[in-house]
Amino acid sequence: MTGPVRVRFAPSPTGHLHLGNARTALFNWLFARHEEGTFILRVEDTDTVRSTDESERMILDDLRWLGLDWDEGPGVGGEFGPYRQSERGGIYREHAERLLAEGKAFTCYCSDERLEKNRKRARDEGTVPQYDGTCRHLSESERRAYERDGIRPTIRLRAPEANIIVEDMIRGRVEFGKEMLGDFIILRSDGRPTYNFAVVVDDALMKITHVIRAEDHLPNTMRQQFLYSRLGYELPLFAHVSLIVAQDRSKLSKRRAATSVHELRRAGFLPSAVTNYLALLGWSHPEAKEILSREELVGAFNLKRVSASAAAFDDDKLEWVNGHHLRESPLSVVVAAAKPFAGSAGFDPDDARFPAIVDLVRDGLDRLSNLPEEIAPFYDREFDLEPEAEEWVSQHESRELLGALADSLAAARGKLDAAEFKAALKSQGSGLGLKGKGLFMPTRAALTGRTHGPALGSTAELLGRKRVISRCRAAAGNVEKQ
Ligand code: GLU
């Protein structure tokens, strides 16, 4: 294969975008961007029972959220369209008819009951179920008789006469015995193509140069490679990426971890963190760097560094990567992503202080679903003191400190800033002989109800003079009431 790289992601719209498929999309996208090639999106919706428009919409939306933009495909167009298989029926029929005319395929009138009986017999005998060849050599008059009876045939490809050898870019040479392939169906009796047939016709006509997809498609590749040879199309290069498994090497299951992009979005992962983490599932940076921006991923991505062994999904690591992205991304990006999380918890994301609040708390965040809890102290909502915080403010010296601090802050005017607050705290503390923990803990407890959190001076600045004074007084007053 020579010429510019053309790769595709070909989802079946039968549910959310699964993490395994998202990783396949990402590898194709990274490869295309690295090679300055073309990334194509093709919707494989020939399974009319399971495919839905709603799934297609969700998958496209998740791809856009991940930033995996496509150069050709639904909504974008391109010279090799249409890009939905359901709109390409005529193209598949034409190809099937060509194979029929060339004698490489034949029409099959066998009933489902007969085929099922054959399959059952093979299973009982412990052999691979294969078409028994009943319609392989029908005469023209036999065919016409079936047609007269109104039987709509399937179209089957004649089985190969030699083994099929797939040269995979990641797995090397994989040989499939010819006995593994019978005369398989390429067009169903209702005219719909089978998956393998549609994929080959589309990949060939769309001039796909590299087929990058998960390892569980290898048996399909055996069929597809044979189809290429029968259709006389040039083979693309194949790269089968290993599967993503759970920590204990079992299948990734919904019960134990997030399995879709949709779930990660809702849990508050940034798209840059998800693509960063997914890239590391099966690929590694040449200098073993683990926190990578999208540009760095594009710059370094290479199929040679894709591993042949299964990649284990690790939630903790995903959170760790997300924490980095939350801290290191431009504030505007984090603020935009944070808004819906604040809004749905009832905290006004349009408050003028919101960006500064997010900037202050993002250090301690590993997912945005924890944001509401972190920003709560900055809003005017009643909060209970945590037990340890309660203990600090219930001490006599604390009460004195908080009262004095409130008075000194009330004596001044204008916007409270961190420097003024810290100076006031220090001076009241030294008057009472308090320093270190004895000074900071009760103050933080009074201001936020907690004993841990972001820098105290900045916290006070964001709360503003009025809130700081009233919270100090409330904490001091509570104690007096006891
Ligand atoms: N529609 C197939 C799937 O979702 C695509 C496989 C392929 O990439 O050829 O698994």
PDB file of N, CA, C and O and ligand atoms in Angstrom, residues 8 10-12 44 195 199 213 217, ligand 1:
ATOM      1  N   ARG A   8     -10.102   4.296   8.908  1.00  0.00           N
ATOM      2  CA  ARG A   8     -11.504   4.530   9.244  1.00  0.00           C
ATOM      3  C   ARG A   8     -11.828   3.963  10.614  1.00  0.00           C
ATOM      4  O   ARG A   8     -11.202   3.030  11.100  1.00  0.00           O
ATOM      5  N   ALA A  10     -15.330   2.403  12.244  1.00  0.00           N
ATOM      6  CA  ALA A  10     -16.588   1.922  11.656  1.00  0.00           C
ATOM      7  C   ALA A  10     -17.518   1.357  12.721  1.00  0.00           C
ATOM      8  O   ALA A  10     -17.723   0.147  12.823  1.00  0.00           O
ATOM      9  N   PRO A  11     -18.100   2.219  13.543  1.00  0.00           N
ATOM     10  CA  PRO A  11     -18.955   1.705  14.623  1.00  0.00           C
ATOM     11  C   PRO A  11     -20.298   1.175  14.143  1.00  0.00           C
ATOM     12  O   PRO A  11     -20.837   1.654  13.140  1.00  0.00           O
ATOM     13  N   SER A  12     -20.794   0.180  14.851  1.00  0.00           N
ATOM     14  CA  SER A  12     -22.172  -0.284  14.643  1.00  0.00           C
ATOM     15  C   SER A  12     -23.012   0.460  15.677  1.00  0.00           C
ATOM     16  O   SER A  12     -22.716   0.384  16.865  1.00  0.00           O
ATOM     17  N   GLU A  44     -21.842   1.468  10.456  1.00  0.00           N
ATOM     18  CA  GLU A  44     -22.165   0.114   9.988  1.00  0.00           C
ATOM     19  C   GLU A  44     -23.517  -0.300  10.565  1.00  0.00           C
ATOM     20  O   GLU A  44     -23.601  -0.967  11.593  1.00  0.00           O
ATOM     21  N   TYR A 195     -21.824  -8.638   7.278  1.00  0.00           N
ATOM     22  CA  TYR A 195     -20.825  -7.702   7.795  1.00  0.00           C
ATOM     23  C   TYR A 195     -19.517  -7.755   7.001  1.00  0.00           C
ATOM     24  O   TYR A 195     -19.010  -6.733   6.531  1.00  0.00           O
ATOM     25  N   VAL A 199     -17.948  -4.668   4.685  1.00  0.00           N
ATOM     26  CA  VAL A 199     -16.707  -4.027   5.126  1.00  0.00           C
ATOM     27  C   VAL A 199     -15.663  -4.031   4.010  1.00  0.00           C
ATOM     28  O   VAL A 199     -14.986  -3.029   3.764  1.00  0.00           O
ATOM     29  N   ARG A 213      -7.988  -2.236  14.137  1.00  0.00           N
ATOM     30  CA  ARG A 213      -9.165  -2.580  14.943  1.00  0.00           C
ATOM     31  C   ARG A 213      -8.768  -3.639  15.964  1.00  0.00           C
ATOM     32  O   ARG A 213      -7.629  -4.106  15.981  1.00  0.00           O
ATOM     33  N   HIS A 217     -11.392  -9.206  15.901  1.00  0.00           N
ATOM     34  CA  HIS A 217     -11.810  -9.200  14.493  1.00  0.00           C
ATOM     35  C   HIS A 217     -10.916 -10.066  13.597  1.00  0.00           C
ATOM     36  O   HIS A 217     -11.161 -10.166  12.395  1.00  0.00           O
TER      37      HIS A 217
HETATM   38  N1  GLU B   1     -18.776  -2.428  12.872  1.00  0.00           N
HETATM   39  C1  GLU B   1     -17.680  -3.202  13.366  1.00  0.00           C
HETATM   40  C2  GLU B   1     -17.670  -3.141  14.871  1.00  0.00           C
HETATM   41  O1  GLU B   1     -18.266  -2.228  15.444  1.00  0.00           O
HETATM   42  C3  GLU B   1     -16.407  -2.640  12.785  1.00  0.00           C
HETATM   43  C4  GLU B   1     -15.302  -3.579  12.710  1.00  0.00           C
HETATM   44  C5  GLU B   1     -14.226  -3.080  11.771  1.00  0.00           C
HETATM   45  O2  GLU B   1     -13.525  -2.150  12.157  1.00  0.00           O
HETATM   46  O3  GLU B   1     -14.101  -3.591  10.673  1.00  0.00           O
HETATM   47  O4  GLU B   1     -17.093  -3.984  15.521  1.00  0.00           O
END
